[in-house]
Short mmCIF file of C-alpha atoms in Angstrom, two decimals:
data_model
loop_
_atom_site.label_atom_id
_atom_site.label_comp_id
_atom_site.label_asym_id
_atom_site.label_seq_id
_atom_site.Cartn_x
_atom_site.Cartn_y
_atom_site.Cartn_z
CA MET A 1 22.32 22.28 27.34
CA SER A 2 24.93 19.68 26.42
CA ALA A 3 24.39 15.94 26.69
CA GLN A 4 26.99 15.80 29.44
CA ALA A 5 25.14 18.30 31.66
CA ARG A 6 21.65 16.86 31.27
CA PRO A 7 19.48 16.55 34.39
CA PRO A 8 17.79 13.30 35.47
CA PHE A 9 14.82 12.44 33.25
CA PRO A 10 11.41 13.44 34.52
CA ALA A 11 9.32 10.43 35.43
CA GLN A 12 6.72 10.79 32.66
CA LEU A 13 9.46 10.50 30.05
CA THR A 14 10.09 6.93 31.04
CA ASN A 15 6.54 5.94 30.18
CA PRO A 16 6.39 5.29 26.44
CA ALA A 17 2.58 5.12 26.31
CA PRO A 18 1.02 8.37 25.17
CA HIS A 19 -1.33 9.65 27.83
CA HIS A 20 -1.61 13.41 27.50
CA PRO A 21 -5.18 14.80 27.27
CA HIS A 22 -4.34 16.69 24.05
CA TRP A 23 -3.05 13.51 22.48
CA ALA A 24 -6.09 11.61 23.74
CA SER A 25 -8.49 14.10 22.15
CA LEU A 26 -6.71 14.00 18.79
CA GLN A 27 -6.43 10.20 18.87
CA ALA A 28 -10.14 9.83 19.73
CA ASP A 29 -11.07 11.94 16.70
CA ILE A 30 -8.94 9.78 14.38
CA GLU A 31 -10.40 6.54 15.74
CA ALA A 32 -13.95 7.90 15.44
CA HIS A 33 -13.20 8.86 11.83
CA LEU A 34 -11.82 5.41 11.06
CA LYS A 35 -14.80 3.67 12.68
CA GLN A 36 -17.06 5.73 10.45
CA THR A 37 -15.13 4.94 7.26
CA MET A 38 -14.71 1.26 8.14
CA PRO A 39 -18.17 0.18 9.37
CA LEU A 40 -18.53 -3.33 10.77
CA LYS A 41 -20.40 -4.86 7.86
CA GLN A 42 -20.62 -8.01 5.77
CA PRO A 43 -18.53 -9.98 5.02
CA HIS A 44 -17.68 -10.36 8.71
CA GLU A 45 -14.67 -12.54 7.96
CA VAL A 46 -13.12 -9.50 6.27
CA PHE A 47 -14.27 -6.61 8.44
CA ASN A 48 -14.04 -8.10 11.93
CA PRO A 49 -10.32 -8.88 11.72
CA MET A 50 -9.74 -5.52 10.02
CA HIS A 51 -11.29 -3.72 12.98
CA HIS A 52 -9.40 -5.89 15.41
CA LEU A 53 -6.09 -5.27 13.68
CA VAL A 54 -6.60 -1.51 13.41
CA PHE A 55 -7.97 -0.81 16.88
CA SER A 56 -5.92 -3.29 18.90
CA ALA A 57 -2.55 -2.17 17.49
CA PRO A 58 -0.45 -0.24 20.01
CA ARG A 59 -1.26 3.45 19.77
CA THR A 60 1.45 5.82 18.64
CA THR A 61 1.69 9.60 18.61
CA VAL A 62 2.26 9.74 14.82
CA PRO A 63 -1.35 10.28 13.62
CA ALA A 64 -2.16 12.78 16.39
CA LEU A 65 1.02 14.74 15.59
CA CYS A 66 -0.19 14.96 12.00
CA LEU A 67 -3.41 16.70 13.14
CA ALA A 68 -1.55 18.96 15.60
CA ALA A 69 0.86 20.10 12.86
CA CYS A 70 -2.06 20.87 10.56
CA GLU A 71 -3.71 23.00 13.25
CA LEU A 72 -0.46 24.77 14.08
CA VAL A 73 -0.09 26.11 10.53
CA GLY A 74 -3.70 27.32 10.54
CA GLY A 75 -5.44 24.33 8.96
CA HIS A 76 -8.52 22.57 10.28
CA ARG A 77 -8.00 19.22 11.99
CA GLN A 78 -10.35 17.61 9.50
CA GLU A 79 -8.08 18.50 6.57
CA ALA A 80 -5.33 16.25 7.91
CA MET A 81 -7.66 13.42 8.94
CA PRO A 82 -7.13 11.26 5.80
CA ALA A 83 -3.35 11.46 6.26
CA ALA A 84 -3.60 10.68 9.98
CA SER A 85 -5.83 7.70 9.13
CA ALA A 86 -3.47 6.43 6.44
CA LEU A 87 -0.55 6.69 8.87
CA LEU A 88 -2.46 4.79 11.55
CA LEU A 89 -3.43 2.06 9.05
CA ASN A 90 0.15 1.70 7.81
CA LEU A 91 1.45 1.44 11.37
CA ALA A 92 -1.23 -1.13 12.24
CA ASN A 93 -0.13 -3.22 9.25
CA ALA A 94 3.51 -2.91 10.30
CA HIS A 95 2.56 -4.08 13.79
CA ALA A 96 0.58 -7.07 12.48
CA HIS A 97 3.38 -8.11 10.16
CA GLU A 98 6.04 -7.63 12.86
CA HIS A 99 3.92 -10.03 14.90
CA LEU A 100 4.05 -12.53 12.02
CA LEU A 101 7.85 -12.40 12.06
CA LEU A 102 7.66 -13.82 15.57
CA SER A 103 5.69 -16.85 14.42
CA ASP A 104 8.52 -19.31 14.80
CA ARG A 105 9.31 -18.10 18.31
CA ALA A 106 7.11 -17.21 21.24
CA ARG A 107 4.20 -15.71 19.37
CA PRO A 108 1.31 -14.59 21.51
CA GLY A 109 -2.07 -15.67 20.15
CA ASP A 110 -4.68 -13.04 19.41
CA GLY A 111 -7.66 -14.98 18.14
CA TYR A 112 -6.82 -14.69 14.45
CA GLY A 113 -4.49 -16.91 12.46
CA ALA A 114 -1.37 -15.87 10.62
CA ASN A 115 -3.14 -15.89 7.25
CA ILE A 116 -5.69 -13.35 8.53
CA GLU A 117 -2.97 -11.12 9.97
CA LEU A 118 -1.09 -11.27 6.71
CA LEU A 119 -3.97 -10.56 4.35
CA THR A 120 -5.80 -8.10 6.59
CA GLY A 121 -2.61 -6.09 6.90
CA ASP A 122 -2.24 -6.18 3.12
CA GLY A 123 -5.80 -4.90 2.80
CA ILE A 124 -5.59 -1.91 5.14
CA VAL A 125 -2.53 -0.35 3.48
CA PRO A 126 -4.23 0.37 0.14
CA PHE A 127 -7.32 1.46 2.09
CA GLY A 128 -5.22 4.22 3.65
CA PHE A 129 -4.14 5.44 0.20
CA GLU A 130 -7.76 5.23 -0.96
CA LEU A 131 -8.89 7.46 1.93
CA LEU A 132 -6.28 10.03 0.91
CA ALA A 133 -7.13 9.94 -2.79
CA ARG A 134 -10.87 10.20 -2.00
CA SER A 135 -10.35 13.29 0.15
CA ASP A 136 -9.83 15.51 -2.88
CA ASP A 137 -12.39 18.32 -3.18
CA PRO A 138 -14.75 18.49 -6.19
CA ALA A 139 -12.83 21.48 -7.61
CA HIS A 140 -9.54 19.52 -7.32
CA GLU A 141 -7.82 22.38 -5.58
CA LYS A 142 -6.31 20.02 -3.01
CA SER A 143 -5.06 17.41 -5.50
CA GLU A 144 -1.49 18.67 -5.49
CA ARG A 145 -1.24 18.53 -1.68
CA ILE A 146 -2.84 15.09 -1.52
CA LEU A 147 -0.47 13.64 -4.13
CA ARG A 148 2.46 15.12 -2.20
CA VAL A 149 1.25 13.46 0.99
CA ILE A 150 0.85 10.12 -0.80
CA ILE A 151 4.52 10.38 -1.84
CA GLU A 152 5.56 11.36 1.72
CA ILE A 153 3.74 8.42 3.32
CA SER A 154 4.83 5.91 0.65
CA ARG A 155 8.47 6.77 1.24
CA ALA A 156 8.23 6.79 5.03
CA VAL A 157 6.60 3.36 5.20
CA GLY A 158 8.47 1.87 2.23
CA SER A 159 11.57 -0.22 1.64
CA GLU A 160 14.03 2.49 2.61
CA GLY A 161 11.95 3.63 5.58
CA LEU A 162 9.82 1.68 8.01
CA GLN A 163 10.27 -1.69 6.28
CA LYS A 164 14.04 -1.32 6.44
CA ALA A 165 13.79 -0.53 10.16
CA LEU A 166 11.63 -3.59 10.78
CA TYR A 167 14.07 -5.78 8.89
CA MET A 168 17.08 -4.40 10.78
CA GLU A 169 15.31 -4.67 14.12
CA ASN A 170 14.34 -8.26 13.44
CA THR A 171 17.95 -9.10 12.50
CA LEU A 172 19.33 -7.28 15.55
CA GLU A 173 17.05 -9.21 17.87
CA ASP A 174 18.42 -12.46 16.50
CA GLU A 175 22.02 -11.41 17.16
CA SER A 176 21.31 -9.31 20.23
CA ASP A 177 24.26 -8.16 22.26
CA GLY A 178 22.91 -4.96 23.76
CA GLU A 179 26.34 -3.90 25.10
CA ASP A 180 28.10 -3.91 21.74
CA PRO A 181 28.61 -0.30 20.48
CA ARG A 182 27.82 -1.47 16.94
CA HIS A 183 24.50 -2.76 18.24
CA VAL A 184 23.72 0.63 19.76
CA GLU A 185 24.62 2.36 16.47
CA SER A 186 22.42 -0.04 14.48
CA MET A 187 19.59 0.48 16.93
CA ARG A 188 19.92 4.22 16.39
CA VAL A 189 19.47 3.70 12.63
CA VAL A 190 16.34 1.64 13.39
CA VAL A 191 14.93 4.47 15.51
CA GLU A 192 15.79 7.02 12.80
CA LYS A 193 13.77 5.09 10.20
CA LYS A 194 11.00 3.94 12.53
CA GLU A 195 9.97 6.42 15.21
CA GLY A 196 12.02 9.31 13.76
CA GLY A 197 10.94 8.84 10.14
CA MET A 198 7.30 8.17 10.91
CA HIS A 199 6.89 11.19 13.20
CA ALA A 200 8.76 13.40 10.70
CA CYS A 201 6.38 12.20 7.99
CA GLY A 202 3.29 12.71 10.18
CA ALA A 203 4.20 16.27 11.08
CA ALA A 204 5.19 17.18 7.50
CA CYS A 205 1.96 15.71 6.06
CA GLY A 206 -0.14 17.66 8.58
CA ALA A 207 1.67 20.86 7.62
CA VAL A 208 1.22 20.18 3.88
CA LEU A 209 -2.52 19.52 4.23
CA GLY A 210 -2.98 22.50 6.56
CA GLY A 211 -1.55 24.78 3.89
CA GLY A 212 1.78 25.48 5.61
CA SER A 213 4.63 27.24 3.82
CA GLU A 214 7.69 25.26 2.72
CA GLU A 215 9.59 26.59 5.74
CA GLU A 216 6.79 25.56 8.10
CA ILE A 217 6.63 22.09 6.53
CA GLU A 218 10.39 21.55 6.91
CA ARG A 219 10.46 22.91 10.47
CA LEU A 220 7.64 20.57 11.45
CA ARG A 221 9.32 17.65 9.69
CA LYS A 222 12.44 18.25 11.83
CA PHE A 223 10.31 18.70 14.94
CA GLY A 224 8.60 15.36 14.26
CA TYR A 225 11.94 13.68 13.64
CA TYR A 226 13.37 14.80 17.01
CA VAL A 227 10.13 13.92 18.83
CA GLY A 228 10.22 10.42 17.31
CA MET A 229 13.94 10.00 18.04
CA THR A 230 13.38 10.97 21.67
CA GLN A 231 10.55 8.45 22.03
CA GLY A 232 12.33 5.63 20.22
CA MET A 233 15.64 6.00 22.09
CA LEU A 234 13.84 6.23 25.41
CA GLN A 235 11.76 3.12 24.74
CA ARG A 236 14.94 1.17 24.02
CA GLY A 237 16.73 2.50 27.07
CA LEU A 238 19.23 4.42 24.93
CA LEU A 239 19.37 7.48 27.12
CA GLN A 240 22.48 9.24 25.84
CA GLY A 241 21.78 12.56 24.13
CA LEU A 242 18.07 12.55 24.89
CA GLU A 243 18.04 16.03 26.34
CA ASP A 244 19.76 17.33 23.20
CA LEU A 245 17.03 15.76 21.08
CA ARG A 246 14.34 17.43 23.16
CA ASN A 247 16.10 20.77 22.84
CA LEU A 248 16.41 20.35 19.08
CA ALA A 249 12.68 19.60 18.91
CA PHE A 250 11.86 22.65 20.99
CA ASN A 251 14.10 24.88 18.85
CA GLN A 252 11.99 24.09 15.77
CA LEU A 253 8.91 25.36 17.59
CA GLN A 254 10.60 28.67 18.44
CA PHE A 255 10.12 29.67 14.80
CA PHE A 256 6.33 29.37 15.20
CA LYS A 257 6.31 31.01 18.62
CA ASP A 258 8.23 34.00 17.24
CA ARG A 259 5.42 34.46 14.71
CA GLY A 260 2.82 34.56 17.46
CA LEU A 261 1.43 31.04 16.94
CA ASP A 262 0.19 28.97 19.86
CA ILE A 263 2.67 26.12 20.30
CA HIS A 264 1.11 24.86 23.53
CA ILE A 265 -0.57 21.70 22.16
CA ILE A 266 2.18 20.61 19.78
CA SER A 267 4.89 21.19 22.39
CA THR A 268 3.29 18.50 24.60
CA PHE A 269 4.51 15.91 22.07
CA ILE A 270 8.10 16.56 23.21
CA ASN A 271 7.40 15.11 26.61
CA PHE A 272 5.76 11.83 25.67
CA MET B 1 -23.30 -18.60 -29.35
CA SER B 2 -24.71 -20.25 -26.23
CA ALA B 3 -22.66 -22.11 -23.65
CA GLN B 4 -24.38 -25.33 -24.70
CA ALA B 5 -23.30 -25.00 -28.34
CA ARG B 6 -19.71 -23.98 -27.79
CA PRO B 7 -17.03 -25.62 -29.91
CA PRO B 8 -13.98 -27.40 -28.49
CA PHE B 9 -11.45 -24.91 -27.07
CA PRO B 10 -8.58 -23.98 -29.34
CA ALA B 11 -5.28 -25.33 -28.09
CA GLN B 12 -3.75 -21.98 -27.15
CA LEU B 13 -6.58 -21.31 -24.73
CA THR B 14 -5.46 -24.15 -22.52
CA ASN B 15 -2.09 -22.50 -21.96
CA PRO B 16 -2.46 -19.95 -19.18
CA ALA B 17 0.97 -18.36 -19.72
CA PRO B 18 0.81 -15.19 -21.76
CA HIS B 19 2.93 -15.57 -24.86
CA HIS B 20 1.57 -13.29 -27.57
CA PRO B 21 4.12 -10.94 -29.22
CA HIS B 22 1.92 -7.88 -28.46
CA TRP B 23 1.76 -8.85 -24.80
CA ALA B 24 5.51 -9.52 -24.78
CA SER B 25 6.29 -6.07 -26.18
CA LEU B 26 4.05 -4.30 -23.64
CA GLN B 27 5.39 -6.41 -20.75
CA ALA B 28 9.01 -5.73 -21.78
CA ASP B 29 8.34 -1.98 -21.71
CA ILE B 30 6.86 -2.19 -18.20
CA GLU B 31 9.76 -4.28 -16.88
CA ALA B 32 12.30 -1.90 -18.45
CA HIS B 33 10.51 1.01 -16.79
CA LEU B 34 10.54 -0.73 -13.41
CA LYS B 35 14.24 -1.62 -13.74
CA GLN B 36 14.95 2.05 -14.37
CA THR B 37 12.91 3.28 -11.39
CA MET B 38 14.23 0.54 -9.06
CA PRO B 39 17.99 0.52 -9.72
CA LEU B 40 20.06 -2.18 -8.02
CA LYS B 41 21.74 -0.01 -5.44
CA GLN B 42 22.79 0.05 -1.81
CA PRO B 43 21.61 -1.25 0.59
CA HIS B 44 21.77 -4.58 -1.24
CA GLU B 45 19.85 -6.37 1.49
CA VAL B 46 16.87 -4.17 0.57
CA PHE B 47 17.14 -3.86 -3.21
CA ASN B 48 18.27 -7.35 -4.21
CA PRO B 49 15.24 -9.12 -2.71
CA MET B 50 12.99 -6.37 -4.07
CA HIS B 51 14.25 -7.05 -7.60
CA HIS B 52 13.96 -10.76 -7.07
CA LEU B 53 10.41 -10.50 -5.78
CA VAL B 54 9.26 -8.17 -8.56
CA PHE B 55 10.89 -9.88 -11.53
CA SER B 56 10.51 -13.51 -10.50
CA ALA B 57 6.77 -13.26 -9.78
CA PRO B 58 4.63 -15.05 -12.36
CA ARG B 59 3.77 -12.66 -15.16
CA THR B 60 0.15 -11.72 -15.68
CA THR B 61 -1.63 -9.87 -18.47
CA VAL B 62 -2.98 -7.18 -16.10
CA PRO B 63 -0.24 -4.51 -16.51
CA ALA B 64 0.02 -4.98 -20.28
CA LEU B 65 -3.77 -4.70 -20.62
CA CYS B 66 -3.53 -1.37 -18.79
CA LEU B 67 -1.17 -0.03 -21.49
CA ALA B 68 -3.22 -1.50 -24.34
CA ALA B 69 -6.41 0.15 -22.99
CA CYS B 70 -4.61 3.49 -22.76
CA GLU B 71 -3.47 3.21 -26.38
CA LEU B 72 -6.92 2.15 -27.57
CA VAL B 73 -8.53 5.37 -26.29
CA GLY B 74 -5.82 7.47 -27.95
CA GLY B 75 -3.37 7.84 -25.06
CA HIS B 76 0.36 7.22 -25.22
CA ARG B 77 1.63 4.01 -23.62
CA GLN B 78 3.88 6.05 -21.36
CA GLU B 79 0.89 7.79 -19.74
CA ALA B 80 -0.35 4.50 -18.30
CA MET B 81 3.11 3.25 -17.29
CA PRO B 82 2.88 4.29 -13.58
CA ALA B 83 -0.47 2.48 -13.24
CA ALA B 84 0.84 -0.62 -15.02
CA SER B 85 3.88 -0.58 -12.71
CA ALA B 86 1.76 -0.16 -9.58
CA LEU B 87 -0.44 -3.08 -10.68
CA LEU B 88 2.60 -5.28 -11.31
CA LEU B 89 4.07 -4.37 -7.89
CA ASN B 90 0.79 -5.10 -6.11
CA LEU B 91 0.47 -8.46 -7.86
CA ALA B 92 4.08 -9.31 -7.01
CA ASN B 93 3.36 -8.57 -3.35
CA ALA B 94 0.22 -10.71 -3.47
CA HIS B 95 2.26 -13.55 -4.96
CA ALA B 96 4.99 -13.26 -2.30
CA HIS B 97 2.45 -13.20 0.51
CA GLU B 98 0.46 -16.10 -0.99
CA HIS B 99 3.74 -17.97 -0.89
CA LEU B 100 4.07 -17.13 2.82
CA LEU B 101 0.66 -18.67 3.48
CA LEU B 102 2.14 -21.96 2.33
CA SER B 103 4.89 -21.80 4.92
CA ASP B 104 3.48 -24.54 7.12
CA ARG B 105 3.00 -26.88 4.19
CA ALA B 106 5.22 -27.76 1.27
CA ARG B 107 6.77 -24.37 0.70
CA PRO B 108 9.32 -24.24 -2.08
CA GLY B 109 12.49 -22.38 -1.12
CA ASP B 110 13.56 -19.41 -3.19
CA GLY B 111 16.74 -18.16 -1.57
CA TYR B 112 15.11 -15.57 0.69
CA GLY B 113 13.56 -16.15 4.08
CA ALA B 114 9.97 -15.53 5.10
CA ASN B 115 10.85 -12.25 6.84
CA ILE B 116 12.34 -10.88 3.62
CA GLU B 117 9.31 -11.97 1.59
CA LEU B 118 7.01 -10.35 4.12
CA LEU B 119 8.79 -7.02 4.45
CA THR B 120 9.86 -6.69 0.84
CA GLY B 121 6.27 -7.24 -0.22
CA ASP B 122 5.19 -4.58 2.27
CA GLY B 123 7.76 -2.21 0.76
CA ILE B 124 6.81 -2.54 -2.91
CA VAL B 125 3.11 -1.76 -2.42
CA PRO B 126 3.62 1.83 -1.24
CA PHE B 127 6.32 2.19 -3.91
CA GLY B 128 3.63 1.55 -6.54
CA PHE B 129 1.47 4.33 -5.09
CA GLU B 130 4.52 6.59 -4.96
CA LEU B 131 5.20 6.00 -8.67
CA LEU B 132 1.62 7.00 -9.44
CA ALA B 133 1.65 10.11 -7.25
CA ARG B 134 5.03 11.17 -8.70
CA SER B 135 3.74 10.93 -12.27
CA ASP B 136 1.73 14.12 -11.95
CA ASP B 137 2.76 16.85 -14.41
CA PRO B 138 4.16 20.17 -13.14
CA ALA B 139 0.94 21.97 -14.14
CA HIS B 140 -1.10 19.40 -12.15
CA GLU B 141 -3.46 18.83 -15.05
CA LYS B 142 -3.28 15.08 -14.56
CA SER B 143 -3.83 15.11 -10.78
CA GLU B 144 -7.50 14.24 -10.99
CA ARG B 145 -6.89 11.21 -13.22
CA ILE B 146 -4.02 10.00 -11.04
CA LEU B 147 -6.07 10.26 -7.84
CA ARG B 148 -8.88 8.35 -9.55
CA VAL B 149 -6.45 5.59 -10.54
CA ILE B 150 -5.10 5.40 -6.97
CA ILE B 151 -8.68 4.79 -5.77
CA GLU B 152 -9.27 2.18 -8.49
CA ILE B 153 -6.11 0.23 -7.65
CA SER B 154 -6.58 0.52 -3.86
CA ARG B 155 -10.04 -1.01 -4.13
CA ALA B 156 -9.07 -3.75 -6.56
CA VAL B 157 -6.16 -4.95 -4.41
CA GLY B 158 -7.81 -4.23 -1.04
CA SER B 159 -9.83 -6.12 1.54
CA GLU B 160 -12.92 -6.49 -0.60
CA GLY B 161 -10.94 -7.30 -3.73
CA LEU B 162 -7.73 -9.25 -4.22
CA GLN B 163 -7.10 -9.84 -0.49
CA LYS B 164 -10.56 -11.33 -0.09
CA ALA B 165 -9.92 -13.63 -3.06
CA LEU B 166 -6.60 -14.77 -1.59
CA TYR B 167 -8.24 -15.46 1.76
CA MET B 168 -11.09 -17.44 0.16
CA GLU B 169 -8.72 -19.37 -2.09
CA ASN B 170 -6.53 -20.27 0.87
CA THR B 171 -9.57 -21.49 2.82
CA LEU B 172 -10.92 -23.44 -0.16
CA GLU B 173 -7.60 -25.22 -0.64
CA ASP B 174 -7.75 -26.38 2.96
CA GLU B 175 -11.24 -27.86 2.49
CA SER B 176 -10.84 -28.82 -1.14
CA ASP B 177 -13.51 -30.98 -2.66
CA GLY B 178 -13.35 -29.90 -6.28
CA GLU B 179 -16.53 -31.79 -7.21
CA ASP B 180 -18.79 -29.99 -4.73
CA PRO B 181 -21.00 -27.44 -6.57
CA ARG B 182 -20.55 -25.02 -3.65
CA HIS B 183 -16.81 -25.29 -4.18
CA VAL B 184 -17.23 -24.39 -7.85
CA GLU B 185 -19.40 -21.40 -6.92
CA SER B 186 -16.88 -20.19 -4.32
CA MET B 187 -14.08 -20.62 -6.83
CA ARG B 188 -16.04 -18.44 -9.26
CA VAL B 189 -16.18 -15.68 -6.61
CA VAL B 190 -12.40 -16.02 -6.18
CA VAL B 191 -11.89 -15.60 -9.94
CA GLU B 192 -14.26 -12.60 -10.00
CA LYS B 193 -12.21 -10.80 -7.34
CA LYS B 194 -8.79 -12.00 -8.49
CA GLU B 195 -8.35 -12.33 -12.24
CA GLY B 196 -11.67 -10.61 -13.09
CA GLY B 197 -11.27 -7.68 -10.73
CA MET B 198 -7.59 -7.08 -11.44
CA HIS B 199 -8.02 -7.12 -15.24
CA ALA B 200 -11.09 -4.88 -14.95
CA CYS B 201 -9.04 -2.45 -12.86
CA GLY B 202 -6.06 -2.58 -15.24
CA ALA B 203 -8.16 -1.82 -18.31
CA ALA B 204 -10.15 0.93 -16.56
CA CYS B 205 -6.97 2.61 -15.23
CA GLY B 206 -5.39 2.55 -18.69
CA ALA B 207 -8.52 4.17 -20.15
CA VAL B 208 -8.60 6.84 -17.40
CA LEU B 209 -4.95 7.78 -17.89
CA GLY B 210 -5.29 7.72 -21.69
CA GLY B 211 -8.04 10.31 -21.44
CA GLY B 212 -10.93 7.98 -22.36
CA SER B 213 -14.56 9.06 -22.00
CA GLU B 214 -16.68 7.61 -19.19
CA GLU B 215 -18.30 5.23 -21.65
CA GLU B 216 -14.91 4.07 -22.94
CA ILE B 217 -13.66 3.57 -19.38
CA GLU B 218 -16.68 1.45 -18.41
CA ARG B 219 -16.58 -0.58 -21.65
CA LEU B 220 -12.91 -1.34 -21.08
CA ARG B 221 -13.56 -2.19 -17.43
CA LYS B 222 -16.11 -4.78 -18.54
CA PHE B 223 -13.78 -6.03 -21.27
CA GLY B 224 -11.03 -6.51 -18.68
CA TYR B 225 -13.43 -8.28 -16.33
CA TYR B 226 -14.45 -10.83 -18.98
CA VAL B 227 -10.85 -11.31 -20.11
CA GLY B 228 -9.80 -11.98 -16.51
CA MET B 229 -12.76 -14.27 -15.87
CA THR B 230 -11.92 -16.30 -18.99
CA GLN B 231 -8.30 -16.69 -17.88
CA GLY B 232 -9.10 -17.50 -14.27
CA MET B 233 -11.79 -20.08 -15.03
CA LEU B 234 -9.60 -21.73 -17.64
CA GLN B 235 -6.62 -21.95 -15.29
CA ARG B 236 -8.78 -23.71 -12.72
CA GLY B 237 -10.28 -26.10 -15.26
CA LEU B 238 -13.74 -24.52 -14.87
CA LEU B 239 -14.67 -24.67 -18.50
CA GLN B 240 -18.42 -24.10 -18.40
CA GLY B 241 -19.53 -20.82 -19.98
CA LEU B 242 -16.07 -19.87 -21.21
CA GLU B 243 -17.18 -19.18 -24.75
CA ASP B 244 -19.90 -16.86 -23.42
CA LEU B 245 -17.26 -14.92 -21.48
CA ARG B 246 -15.14 -14.55 -24.59
CA ASN B 247 -18.14 -13.31 -26.56
CA LEU B 248 -19.03 -10.83 -23.83
CA ALA B 249 -15.45 -9.55 -23.94
CA PHE B 250 -15.54 -9.22 -27.70
CA ASN B 251 -18.89 -7.39 -27.59
CA GLN B 252 -17.33 -4.62 -25.51
CA LEU B 253 -14.74 -4.06 -28.23
CA GLN B 254 -17.43 -3.74 -30.92
CA PHE B 255 -18.17 -0.26 -29.51
CA PHE B 256 -14.60 0.83 -30.31
CA LYS B 257 -14.55 -0.90 -33.69
CA ASP B 258 -17.78 0.88 -34.69
CA ARG B 259 -15.99 4.16 -34.04
CA GLY B 260 -13.15 3.23 -36.37
CA LEU B 261 -10.58 2.40 -33.69
CA ASP B 262 -8.02 -0.35 -34.20
CA ILE B 263 -8.96 -3.16 -31.81
CA HIS B 264 -6.40 -5.60 -33.17
CA ILE B 265 -3.89 -5.47 -30.29
CA ILE B 266 -6.36 -5.36 -27.41
CA SER B 267 -8.46 -8.16 -28.90
CA THR B 268 -5.48 -10.53 -28.58
CA PHE B 269 -6.02 -10.44 -24.79
CA ILE B 270 -9.24 -12.44 -25.25
CA ASN B 271 -7.32 -15.47 -26.41
CA PHE B 272 -4.71 -15.73 -23.68
#
């Protein structure tokens, strides 16, 4: 289906908040895991804001997609949990620090000061890498996969990934002229690095930890990328080419369907 | 020698800036390595501030101690280079974000805005973990050591380590009454987490990557802790018990000396 011939968007596509029961079940497992690994303990001045920052950040579909990709390639959900947790923690830090960038403008209060947002964010990022490194088995048979996932996540959230998107987005907001074609093109680059890159990383990490083949990993990376692009464009009201993105996402799943795998759960991510 | 009977401090001890030729040689190697792994490339708006932030941060003895510990236990300097680099990047981020905490007070300008300091800092931390994860050998024989070092560094720089020290220090500065004994005690906790904890981590990571035994790793961890405590207390003018700390540091090295190892280079860290 070409972009020109696309039908009107179904209503649920215009709602950026994830709400599907499959997503909700995966997300609940990740949050339960994080609550267990981050108990509310002394010193309260450290752990209370950490909980607040992690569990009040807007939910995304990135960590849940990581688990779904792991299950698709035959892994157990639990194997991808450290990666899903690290992704959630990195995104919560990005959200807290984005909030800090607003400090000179209309910055909504949230009960904690800027210094807490800054330092708590800085604390949860290494905690995510710690969770990953600690998830190695005693026989060290998973070490190679875990190190690969650490590289994947570092790159996706790093200076050429998520941080670059946040910087560009912040700059674009200052100059905003939403009608300018250059603005639209820049916004597309932001979405590629932010929603696209993070979902690609989440899906690839899930496939790596679930023991997927190289082809499965790369198919799921592309699937995640198109899922993230669809979401990010939609959230910014950039509707051109959306149906193509959804088709490209679906095409990646055909590979798994042809091999008799159940793509039902993961395919729901296309419609968020 | 008891704290009561300690002699006047030698002049060089009052200078907190590292300046020893051994330190300078180790530090130069780490900076050369980082310049090679972080080339000045496009996009300039990402890589120029990254270079600035990394190479203009105040130098510490933590990364060099990591290399020296590796060499002491028989490893090659190069084996500890990714850990030394990750430590330097984490400390550079901590410095940039400490600087941000000053933004409402007298904050010296440095050519880049607060948003760049924030996001560039957020970008170099995962880059440090990426360097570590990438340093695994093709046969994956080093994976276990690398994962252990990732856990060590995550904890040292995390919410119960360096970030807690930065938070406490920031709070103490707001309430400062340097004469209050409670202030001195709190400042000691800051030094334990900051200079003490980071040097302990650096020395332990060097020993892990150099293939040290568990006893060597723990001796070097303690050595690093006392070295860091000495430095941190001295820099804050907290002079009580300094000679004891130096003796405790030296005692850890006796173990290596008794086994015929050359402690000359690493012992110079006691006198910074």
